[in-house]
Amino acid sequence: MNPPSTILVTGGAGFIGSHACVELLDHGYELIVVDDYSNSSSQVFARVERIAGRFVGTVYELDIRDRHALAAVFDRHSVDAVVHFAALKAVGESTRMPVEYYDTNVGGTTTLLRAMHEHGVHHLVFSSSCSLYGDGDGGPLGEDAVVGPGSPYAASKWACEQILADVCRRVPGFTVMALRYFNPVGAHPSGLLGEEPRGTPDNLMPCLAQVAVGRRERLHVFGDDWDTPDGTAVRDYLHVMDTVEAHRIALEHLGDGPGMHVYNLGVGQGSSVLEVVAAFQEACGRPIPYDIAPRRPGDVRERVADATAVARDWGWRPRRNLAGMCRDAWRFQQLNPSGHAGSARQTNRKRVTSCG
Ligand code: NAD
Ligand code: WQD
């Protein structure tokens, strides 16, 4: 198969999805984007277009669980492959709203699969997550590491993977690249795109950015009594630009052979919370006040990827380091104190379509 040319991107207005749109537009793909803006804004597309210097394509505001609206998109467009980002992603929230998470993440994926199947589209790149691994035993986690989802969010991703693997076994030609991201952070180097959490952020990097810019007084470091060199928990932070580059490469490999292919996306190197704080201080040139708080429920000591499989099979290796991740996240925070929603509307382009 030639590399696919028309890609349906679900969740394309979100943090990783918007960066992926830029990456795919830069490489000549035609895009159809769907998003319900439950955790994003349509304003982001003006910025995607500004960076890419191209129209983003046709954008539909719809909920991927809306079977008829989704089918209508496949009726109207000849889609070669789907990159499926749309999901709810907050681990803590998922413990309070498990049904909503299963409905959106699992139900949304099966609704998408049905539409794909009915329209003869058999190529999918799926956003999976390192959170489906249990607590690592200290070493890097390979794709065959023990699975032990610790939250409804993680369980929803594992359920999706199992469904996708089964569909691949039963539908000839069905091909899935399931990418298990570790901790994607950072922002587009232009400062136009970045992570824009609604409400109080859960994740470390946006918290740091908000403390640095003065929106929050201090960072709470969740635990300094882990069995790690400085006592704080260790993660594998990966630049969002490296993350989306891997998606573009995944599309190029959809023709390698049918079936379910699972890859970790990570740097393969861990950083402690205090190491990230130090890197962020260096990037923003100001001290980050922090205190030591109790461990966060559900946290694990260390989660670092063994990302050798994707390097071996595709030659993909992350190119950006922690300093670059912090620099880009800080640039986005500084330039966008009120997020993408503050961007000017652009009027000379194909407008967002409502569907359903
Ligand atoms: P995000 O919330 O920024 O993006 C998700 C997008 O999907 C948003 O634009 C949201 O509005 C949209 N969406 C949600 N529910 C929808 C629905 N029912 N119908 C249509 N659109 C819907 O999140 P992100 O960080 O860009 O994550 C993208 C994907 O990557 C998700 O599947 C997430 O689970 C996965 N992932 C993220 C991380 C991370 O740390 N950011 C790590 C591992 C995996
Ligand atoms: C990183 C470290 C915190 C905030 C999450 C999801 C995972 C995946 C990636 C989606 C931890 C510590 C954090 C703060 C802190 N996402 N921390 N103070 O928990 O590794 O992974 O994002 O799939 O599923 O669970 O990322 O950024 O929340 O935390 O000390 O205010 O920073 O305890 O050790 P996490 P994170």
Tab-separated table of C-alpha atoms and ligand atoms in Angstrom:
chain	number	residue	atom	x	y	z
A	1	MET	CA	0.000	0.000	0.000
A	2	ASN	CA	1.169	3.533	-0.692
A	3	PRO	CA	1.196	5.814	2.316
A	4	PRO	CA	-2.404	6.932	2.844
A	5	SER	CA	-3.203	10.453	1.742
A	6	THR	CA	-6.561	11.367	3.314
A	7	ILE	CA	-6.578	10.999	7.064
A	8	LEU	CA	-9.493	11.343	9.458
A	9	VAL	CA	-8.170	12.817	12.704
A	10	THR	CA	-10.455	12.425	15.719
A	11	GLY	CA	-9.764	14.808	18.587
A	12	GLY	CA	-7.727	16.971	16.230
A	13	ALA	CA	-8.357	20.148	18.230
A	14	GLY	CA	-6.727	18.727	21.357
A	15	PHE	CA	-3.183	19.010	22.651
A	16	ILE	CA	-1.588	16.153	20.726
A	17	GLY	CA	-4.158	16.183	17.896
A	18	SER	CA	-3.502	19.817	16.963
A	19	HIS	CA	0.252	19.215	16.771
A	20	ALA	CA	-0.433	16.085	14.708
A	21	CYS	CA	-2.508	18.146	12.271
A	22	VAL	CA	0.510	20.411	11.707
A	23	GLU	CA	2.831	17.442	11.228
A	24	LEU	CA	0.501	15.759	8.731
A	25	LEU	CA	-0.260	18.958	6.819
A	26	ASP	CA	3.480	19.619	6.612
A	27	HIS	CA	3.891	16.209	4.982
A	28	GLY	CA	1.225	16.693	2.362
A	29	TYR	CA	-1.675	14.767	3.852
A	30	GLU	CA	-5.287	15.880	3.351
A	31	LEU	CA	-7.166	15.999	6.641
A	32	ILE	CA	-10.716	15.559	7.817
A	33	VAL	CA	-10.955	16.502	11.481
A	34	VAL	CA	-13.667	15.689	14.004
A	35	ASP	CA	-13.874	17.007	17.553
A	36	ASP	CA	-16.653	17.906	19.967
A	37	TYR	CA	-14.500	20.569	21.700
A	38	SER	CA	-15.283	19.063	25.085
A	39	ASN	CA	-11.644	19.702	26.007
A	40	SER	CA	-10.518	22.103	23.292
A	41	SER	CA	-11.570	24.968	21.079
A	42	SER	CA	-12.100	25.368	17.353
A	43	GLN	CA	-9.898	28.483	17.621
A	44	VAL	CA	-6.870	26.234	17.506
A	45	PHE	CA	-7.300	25.590	13.782
A	46	ALA	CA	-6.448	29.195	12.874
A	47	ARG	CA	-3.109	28.555	14.518
A	48	VAL	CA	-2.616	25.168	12.895
A	49	GLU	CA	-3.198	26.840	9.534
A	50	ARG	CA	-0.862	29.705	10.367
A	51	ILE	CA	1.957	27.289	11.133
A	52	ALA	CA	1.286	24.890	8.266
A	53	GLY	CA	0.494	27.607	5.715
A	54	ARG	CA	-2.404	25.444	4.482
A	55	PHE	CA	-6.080	24.980	5.156
A	56	VAL	CA	-6.546	22.339	7.793
A	57	GLY	CA	-9.252	20.655	5.718
A	58	THR	CA	-12.863	19.990	6.602
A	59	VAL	CA	-13.584	20.119	10.299
A	60	TYR	CA	-16.692	18.595	11.856
A	61	GLU	CA	-17.964	19.399	15.292
A	62	LEU	CA	-19.339	16.084	16.443
A	63	ASP	CA	-19.231	13.555	19.237
A	64	ILE	CA	-17.582	10.367	18.029
A	65	ARG	CA	-20.261	8.391	19.863
A	66	ASP	CA	-22.816	9.839	17.418
A	67	ARG	CA	-22.988	6.934	15.008
A	68	HIS	CA	-25.032	8.705	12.332
A	69	ALA	CA	-22.919	11.858	12.323
A	70	LEU	CA	-19.755	9.809	12.048
A	71	ALA	CA	-21.180	7.670	9.233
A	72	ALA	CA	-22.072	10.873	7.377
A	73	VAL	CA	-18.425	11.967	7.496
A	74	PHE	CA	-17.311	8.652	5.968
A	75	ASP	CA	-20.107	8.960	3.379
A	76	ARG	CA	-18.816	12.361	2.304
A	77	HIS	CA	-15.085	11.692	2.258
A	78	SER	CA	-12.884	8.960	0.961
A	79	VAL	CA	-10.814	8.245	4.060
A	80	ASP	CA	-7.620	6.180	3.759
A	81	ALA	CA	-6.777	5.905	7.438
A	82	VAL	CA	-7.836	7.223	10.843
A	83	VAL	CA	-5.718	8.693	13.623
A	84	HIS	CA	-7.849	8.384	16.736
A	85	PHE	CA	-7.006	10.844	19.516
A	86	ALA	CA	-10.510	11.678	20.778
A	87	ALA	CA	-10.906	10.519	24.355
A	88	LEU	CA	-11.268	11.722	27.912
A	89	LYS	CA	-7.823	11.602	29.522
A	90	ALA	CA	-7.793	12.771	33.140
A	91	VAL	CA	-6.891	9.863	35.384
A	92	GLY	CA	-8.289	11.403	38.585
A	93	GLU	CA	-11.539	12.452	36.923
A	94	SER	CA	-11.972	8.943	35.560
A	95	THR	CA	-12.166	7.567	39.096
A	96	ARG	CA	-15.098	9.900	39.775
A	97	MET	CA	-16.819	9.429	36.378
A	98	PRO	CA	-15.972	5.872	35.294
A	99	VAL	CA	-19.057	5.356	33.153
A	100	GLU	CA	-18.426	8.563	31.227
A	101	TYR	CA	-14.865	7.425	30.571
A	102	TYR	CA	-15.850	3.947	29.378
A	103	ASP	CA	-18.631	5.405	27.257
A	104	THR	CA	-16.428	7.997	25.544
A	105	ASN	CA	-13.211	6.035	25.263
A	106	VAL	CA	-14.494	2.520	24.622
A	107	GLY	CA	-17.919	3.397	23.165
A	108	GLY	CA	-16.373	6.134	21.020
A	109	THR	CA	-13.822	3.677	19.688
A	110	THR	CA	-16.363	0.970	18.839
A	111	THR	CA	-18.591	3.558	17.138
A	112	LEU	CA	-15.601	4.650	15.103
A	113	LEU	CA	-14.725	1.045	14.284
A	114	ARG	CA	-18.250	0.400	13.065
A	115	ALA	CA	-18.152	3.432	10.748
A	116	MET	CA	-14.721	2.425	9.477
A	117	HIS	CA	-15.802	-1.155	8.882
A	118	GLU	CA	-18.994	-0.139	7.098
A	119	HIS	CA	-16.990	2.140	4.812
A	120	GLY	CA	-14.142	-0.255	4.100
A	121	VAL	CA	-11.543	1.735	6.044
A	122	HIS	CA	-9.174	-0.700	7.710
A	123	HIS	CA	-6.237	1.383	8.867
A	124	LEU	CA	-6.059	2.995	12.276
A	125	VAL	CA	-3.470	4.678	14.470
A	126	PHE	CA	-4.695	4.557	18.069
A	127	SER	CA	-3.685	6.705	21.067
A	128	SER	CA	-2.917	4.333	23.857
A	129	SER	CA	-1.196	5.053	27.133
A	130	CYS	CA	1.602	3.923	29.426
A	131	SER	CA	-0.951	4.119	32.222
A	132	LEU	CA	-2.159	0.631	31.309
A	133	TYR	CA	1.080	-0.831	32.681
A	134	GLY	CA	1.117	-1.749	36.314
A	135	ASP	CA	3.798	-0.472	38.626
A	136	GLY	CA	7.092	-1.230	36.851
A	137	ASP	CA	9.569	-3.367	38.731
A	138	GLY	CA	12.148	-0.649	38.308
A	139	GLY	CA	13.366	-1.308	34.809
A	140	PRO	CA	12.151	0.195	31.540
A	141	LEU	CA	8.733	-1.118	30.497
A	142	GLY	CA	8.674	-3.046	27.241
A	143	GLU	CA	5.464	-3.675	25.314
A	144	ASP	CA	5.245	-7.103	26.947
A	145	ALA	CA	5.400	-5.718	30.497
A	146	VAL	CA	2.629	-6.725	32.875
A	147	VAL	CA	-0.587	-4.820	32.293
A	148	GLY	CA	-2.358	-3.543	35.396
A	149	PRO	CA	-4.537	-0.544	34.715
A	150	GLY	CA	-4.895	1.479	37.902
A	151	SER	CA	-7.826	3.675	36.916
A	152	PRO	CA	-10.953	3.618	34.735
A	153	TYR	CA	-9.051	5.785	32.257
A	154	ALA	CA	-6.221	3.257	31.980
A	155	ALA	CA	-8.693	0.374	31.904
A	156	SER	CA	-10.580	2.068	29.066
A	157	LYS	CA	-7.378	2.236	27.000
A	158	TRP	CA	-6.610	-1.403	27.726
A	159	ALA	CA	-10.178	-2.379	26.782
A	160	CYS	CA	-9.782	-0.483	23.489
A	161	GLU	CA	-6.522	-2.277	22.751
A	162	GLN	CA	-8.124	-5.669	23.395
A	163	ILE	CA	-11.079	-4.835	21.139
A	164	LEU	CA	-8.756	-3.576	18.420
A	165	ALA	CA	-6.585	-6.692	18.644
A	166	ASP	CA	-9.660	-8.880	18.311
A	167	VAL	CA	-10.969	-6.932	15.320
A	168	CYS	CA	-7.536	-7.280	13.703
A	169	ARG	CA	-7.703	-11.053	14.225
A	170	ARG	CA	-11.159	-11.334	12.679
A	171	VAL	CA	-11.249	-8.747	9.876
A	172	PRO	CA	-8.835	-9.505	7.057
A	173	GLY	CA	-6.578	-6.585	6.289
A	174	PHE	CA	-7.453	-4.624	9.417
A	175	THR	CA	-4.318	-2.862	10.651
A	176	VAL	CA	-3.864	-0.973	13.899
A	177	MET	CA	-0.839	0.855	15.227
A	178	ALA	CA	-1.473	1.273	18.952
A	179	LEU	CA	0.962	3.824	20.332
A	180	ARG	CA	1.425	3.762	24.084
A	181	TYR	CA	2.602	7.250	24.934
A	182	PHE	CA	4.500	7.838	28.121
A	183	ASN	CA	4.380	11.528	29.179
A	184	PRO	CA	3.940	13.858	26.187
A	185	VAL	CA	4.759	17.457	27.149
A	186	GLY	CA	6.101	20.632	25.569
A	187	ALA	CA	4.578	22.662	22.781
A	188	HIS	CA	5.062	23.685	19.178
A	189	PRO	CA	8.280	25.750	18.951
A	190	SER	CA	6.326	28.672	17.465
A	191	GLY	CA	4.527	29.136	20.782
A	192	LEU	CA	1.210	29.019	18.908
A	193	LEU	CA	0.129	25.529	19.988
A	194	GLY	CA	0.432	23.905	23.361
A	195	GLU	CA	-1.308	22.184	26.200
A	196	GLU	CA	-4.258	24.061	27.554
A	197	PRO	CA	-5.866	22.167	30.413
A	198	ARG	CA	-9.321	23.234	31.509
A	199	GLY	CA	-9.554	24.170	35.172
A	200	THR	CA	-6.793	23.120	37.525
A	201	PRO	CA	-4.215	21.026	35.696
A	202	ASP	CA	-3.396	17.554	37.001
A	203	ASN	CA	-0.178	17.058	35.097
A	204	LEU	CA	3.227	18.265	36.155
A	205	MET	CA	4.314	20.362	33.160
A	206	PRO	CA	1.208	22.598	32.919
A	207	CYS	CA	1.296	23.025	36.713
A	208	LEU	CA	4.890	24.189	36.490
A	209	ALA	CA	4.068	26.601	33.695
A	210	GLN	CA	1.205	28.090	35.709
A	211	VAL	CA	3.382	28.541	38.786
A	212	ALA	CA	6.117	30.151	36.684
A	213	VAL	CA	3.684	32.615	35.136
A	214	GLY	CA	2.157	33.462	38.521
A	215	ARG	CA	-1.255	31.848	38.083
A	216	ARG	CA	-0.529	29.427	40.924
A	217	GLU	CA	1.426	30.203	44.045
A	218	ARG	CA	3.486	27.020	44.264
A	219	LEU	CA	3.885	23.502	43.007
A	220	HIS	CA	3.007	20.620	45.292
A	221	VAL	CA	5.538	17.853	44.758
A	222	PHE	CA	3.642	14.653	45.405
A	223	GLY	CA	5.978	12.681	47.648
A	224	ASP	CA	9.710	12.822	48.310
A	225	ASP	CA	9.830	9.398	49.941
A	226	TRP	CA	9.858	7.224	46.831
A	227	ASP	CA	12.730	4.812	46.390
A	228	THR	CA	14.453	6.987	43.774
A	229	PRO	CA	17.733	8.948	43.894
A	230	ASP	CA	16.107	12.206	45.072
A	231	GLY	CA	12.957	10.648	46.542
A	232	THR	CA	10.582	12.033	43.901
A	233	ALA	CA	8.790	9.949	41.281
A	234	VAL	CA	10.354	9.262	37.899
A	235	ARG	CA	8.645	9.523	34.490
A	236	ASP	CA	9.585	9.400	30.834
A	237	TYR	CA	8.802	12.824	29.360
A	238	LEU	CA	8.499	13.019	25.600
A	239	HIS	CA	8.231	16.154	23.468
A	240	VAL	CA	4.856	16.456	21.767
A	241	MET	CA	6.616	17.184	18.449
A	242	ASP	CA	8.466	13.870	18.680
A	243	THR	CA	5.180	12.214	19.640
A	244	VAL	CA	3.351	13.438	16.555
A	245	GLU	CA	6.274	12.662	14.282
A	246	ALA	CA	5.868	9.040	15.381
A	247	HIS	CA	2.218	9.157	14.265
A	248	ARG	CA	3.207	10.320	10.819
A	249	ILE	CA	5.735	7.503	10.623
A	250	ALA	CA	3.085	5.051	11.873
A	251	LEU	CA	0.891	6.039	8.932
A	252	GLU	CA	3.772	5.296	6.592
A	253	HIS	CA	4.047	1.797	8.107
A	254	LEU	CA	0.374	0.839	7.938
A	255	GLY	CA	1.160	-1.091	4.791
A	256	ASP	CA	3.830	-3.248	6.455
A	257	GLY	CA	1.346	-5.956	7.297
A	258	PRO	CA	-2.138	-6.355	8.750
A	259	GLY	CA	-2.821	-6.951	12.408
A	260	MET	CA	-2.328	-5.200	15.698
A	261	HIS	CA	1.035	-3.539	16.262
A	262	VAL	CA	1.783	-2.089	19.680
A	263	TYR	CA	4.606	0.355	20.327
A	264	ASN	CA	5.767	2.365	23.293
A	265	LEU	CA	6.530	6.009	22.614
A	266	GLY	CA	9.006	7.367	25.089
A	267	VAL	CA	12.538	8.660	25.375
A	268	GLY	CA	13.659	5.637	27.359
A	269	GLN	CA	15.092	7.828	30.074
A	270	GLY	CA	13.485	8.863	33.337
A	271	SER	CA	13.402	12.260	35.024
A	272	SER	CA	12.362	12.855	38.603
A	273	VAL	CA	9.883	15.556	39.562
A	274	LEU	CA	12.692	17.646	41.045
A	275	GLU	CA	14.763	17.241	37.878
A	276	VAL	CA	11.823	18.570	35.863
A	277	VAL	CA	11.424	21.466	38.296
A	278	ALA	CA	15.126	22.305	37.860
A	279	ALA	CA	14.872	22.110	34.062
A	280	PHE	CA	11.806	24.335	34.062
A	281	GLN	CA	13.512	26.897	36.315
A	282	GLU	CA	16.401	26.968	33.875
A	283	ALA	CA	14.009	27.450	30.942
A	284	CYS	CA	11.975	30.241	32.494
A	285	GLY	CA	14.816	31.926	34.344
A	286	ARG	CA	12.939	32.257	37.599
A	287	PRO	CA	12.587	30.173	40.752
A	288	ILE	CA	9.634	27.786	41.016
A	289	PRO	CA	8.337	27.757	44.576
A	290	TYR	CA	7.332	24.263	45.664
A	291	ASP	CA	6.476	22.271	48.739
A	292	ILE	CA	6.477	18.572	49.453
A	293	ALA	CA	2.973	17.146	49.638
A	294	PRO	CA	1.790	13.583	50.337
A	295	ARG	CA	1.986	11.045	47.526
A	296	ARG	CA	-0.878	11.318	45.044
A	297	PRO	CA	-3.256	8.329	45.231
A	298	GLY	CA	-2.622	5.925	42.373
A	299	ASP	CA	0.856	7.258	41.544
A	300	VAL	CA	3.694	4.857	40.877
A	301	ARG	CA	7.358	5.213	41.715
A	302	GLU	CA	8.704	5.035	38.179
A	303	ARG	CA	7.413	4.638	34.655
A	304	VAL	CA	10.041	4.660	31.913
A	305	ALA	CA	9.657	3.250	28.413
A	306	ASP	CA	11.691	0.630	26.720
A	307	ALA	CA	11.212	2.252	23.318
A	308	THR	CA	13.658	0.069	21.416
A	309	ALA	CA	10.958	-1.692	19.351
A	310	VAL	CA	9.827	1.452	17.565
A	311	ALA	CA	13.439	2.487	16.948
A	312	ARG	CA	14.236	-0.952	15.554
A	313	ASP	CA	11.140	-1.246	13.324
A	314	TRP	CA	10.664	2.333	12.155
A	315	GLY	CA	13.890	4.123	12.998
A	316	TRP	CA	11.932	6.594	15.128
A	317	ARG	CA	13.881	8.134	17.978
A	318	PRO	CA	12.931	11.233	19.962
A	319	ARG	CA	15.141	14.161	19.085
A	320	ARG	CA	14.226	16.686	21.770
A	321	ASN	CA	15.434	16.704	25.376
A	322	LEU	CA	13.894	17.821	28.658
A	323	ALA	CA	15.397	21.314	28.356
A	324	GLY	CA	13.681	21.725	24.966
A	325	MET	CA	10.375	20.423	26.330
A	326	CYS	CA	10.470	22.972	29.164
A	327	ARG	CA	11.575	25.802	26.867
A	328	ASP	CA	8.705	25.191	24.449
A	329	ALA	CA	6.105	24.704	27.190
A	330	TRP	CA	7.253	27.948	28.796
A	331	ARG	CA	7.138	29.849	25.505
A	332	PHE	CA	3.549	28.723	24.935
A	333	GLN	CA	2.556	29.688	28.475
A	334	GLN	CA	4.107	33.134	28.176
A	335	LEU	CA	2.619	33.911	24.803
A	336	ASN	CA	-0.825	32.542	25.675
A	337	PRO	CA	-1.820	33.539	29.171
A	338	SER	CA	-5.455	32.809	28.245
A	339	GLY	CA	-4.805	29.924	25.854
A	340	HIS	CA	-5.765	29.361	22.225
A	341	ALA	CA	-9.163	30.920	22.805
A	342	GLY	CA	-7.388	34.259	22.809
A	343	SER	CA	-6.341	33.833	19.187
A	344	ALA	CA	-7.846	35.969	16.448
A	345	ARG	CA	-10.400	34.341	14.193
A	346	GLN	CA	-9.331	33.782	10.644
A	347	THR	CA	-12.042	34.299	8.082
A	348	ASN	CA	-10.609	33.370	4.693
A	349	ARG	CA	-10.779	29.612	5.054
A	350	LYS	CA	-13.144	26.733	4.891
A	351	ARG	CA	-15.167	27.019	8.054
A	352	VAL	CA	-15.866	24.479	10.700
A	353	THR	CA	-18.869	22.418	9.759
A	354	SER	CA	-21.417	21.113	12.164
A	355	CYS	CA	-22.499	17.591	11.400
A	356	GLY	CA	-25.199	15.333	12.676
B	1	NAD	P1	-6.922	16.383	24.712
B	1	NAD	O1	-8.025	16.333	25.710
B	1	NAD	O2	-6.154	17.650	24.576
B	1	NAD	O3	-7.472	15.977	23.270
B	1	NAD	C1	-8.549	15.101	23.094
B	1	NAD	C2	-9.498	15.735	22.106
B	1	NAD	O4	-10.615	14.859	21.916
B	1	NAD	C3	-10.067	17.072	22.605
B	1	NAD	O5	-9.982	18.035	21.575
B	1	NAD	C4	-11.513	16.760	22.934
B	1	NAD	O6	-12.363	17.873	22.755
B	1	NAD	C5	-11.804	15.632	21.973
B	1	NAD	N1	-12.881	14.749	22.407
B	1	NAD	C6	-13.072	14.201	23.638
B	1	NAD	N2	-14.187	13.447	23.645
B	1	NAD	C7	-14.706	13.499	22.387
B	1	NAD	C8	-15.846	12.947	21.766
B	1	NAD	N3	-16.710	12.173	22.444
B	1	NAD	N4	-16.075	13.215	20.462
B	1	NAD	C9	-15.216	14.000	19.762
B	1	NAD	N5	-14.134	14.567	20.298
B	1	NAD	C10	-13.876	14.325	21.598
B	1	NAD	O7	-5.936	15.172	25.041
B	1	NAD	P2	-4.509	14.864	24.458
B	1	NAD	O8	-3.526	15.046	25.542
B	1	NAD	O9	-4.314	15.551	23.172
B	1	NAD	O10	-4.647	13.291	24.249
B	1	NAD	C11	-4.944	12.743	22.974
B	1	NAD	C12	-5.032	11.236	23.108
B	1	NAD	O11	-3.800	10.739	23.623
B	1	NAD	C13	-6.108	10.735	24.066
B	1	NAD	O12	-6.672	9.566	23.535
B	1	NAD	C14	-5.340	10.424	25.337
B	1	NAD	O13	-5.984	9.428	26.100
B	1	NAD	C15	-4.041	9.917	24.758
B	1	NAD	N6	-2.889	10.052	25.649
B	1	NAD	C16	-2.557	11.282	26.134
B	1	NAD	C17	-1.462	11.416	26.977
B	1	NAD	C18	-1.081	12.747	27.573
B	1	NAD	O14	-0.346	12.759	28.558
B	1	NAD	N7	-1.535	13.877	27.015
B	1	NAD	C19	-0.711	10.282	27.303
B	1	NAD	C20	-1.081	9.047	26.786
B	1	NAD	C21	-2.176	8.951	25.950
B	2	WQD	C1	4.125	13.278	36.668
B	2	WQD	C2	4.803	13.242	38.028
B	2	WQD	C3	3.278	13.229	39.865
B	2	WQD	C4	1.619	17.193	39.324
B	2	WQD	C5	-0.313	10.916	33.474
B	2	WQD	C6	-1.342	9.843	33.269
B	2	WQD	C7	-0.891	8.887	32.193
B	2	WQD	C8	-0.529	9.632	30.919
B	2	WQD	C9	0.498	10.670	31.209
B	2	WQD	C10	-2.559	9.775	29.621
B	2	WQD	C11	4.114	12.293	39.004
B	2	WQD	C12	4.107	14.483	39.863
B	2	WQD	C13	2.354	16.034	39.170
B	2	WQD	C14	1.898	18.028	40.422
B	2	WQD	C15	3.631	16.502	41.122
B	2	WQD	N1	-1.669	10.314	30.370
B	2	WQD	N2	3.326	15.703	40.058
B	2	WQD	N3	2.890	17.658	41.286
B	2	WQD	O1	0.809	10.754	36.422
B	2	WQD	O2	2.949	10.185	35.180
B	2	WQD	O3	0.866	10.305	33.961
B	2	WQD	O4	-0.010	11.542	32.234
B	2	WQD	O5	-2.583	8.683	29.172
B	2	WQD	O6	-1.958	8.041	31.965
B	2	WQD	O7	-1.504	9.145	34.503
B	2	WQD	O8	1.853	12.400	34.790
B	2	WQD	O9	2.242	14.812	34.779
B	2	WQD	O10	0.391	13.910	36.228
B	2	WQD	O11	2.742	13.474	36.876
B	2	WQD	O12	4.495	16.215	41.936
B	2	WQD	O13	1.244	19.055	40.652
B	2	WQD	O14	4.703	14.554	38.598
B	2	WQD	O15	3.065	12.756	41.171
B	2	WQD	O16	5.099	11.705	39.786
B	2	WQD	P1	1.625	10.864	35.212
B	2	WQD	P2	1.738	13.722	35.630
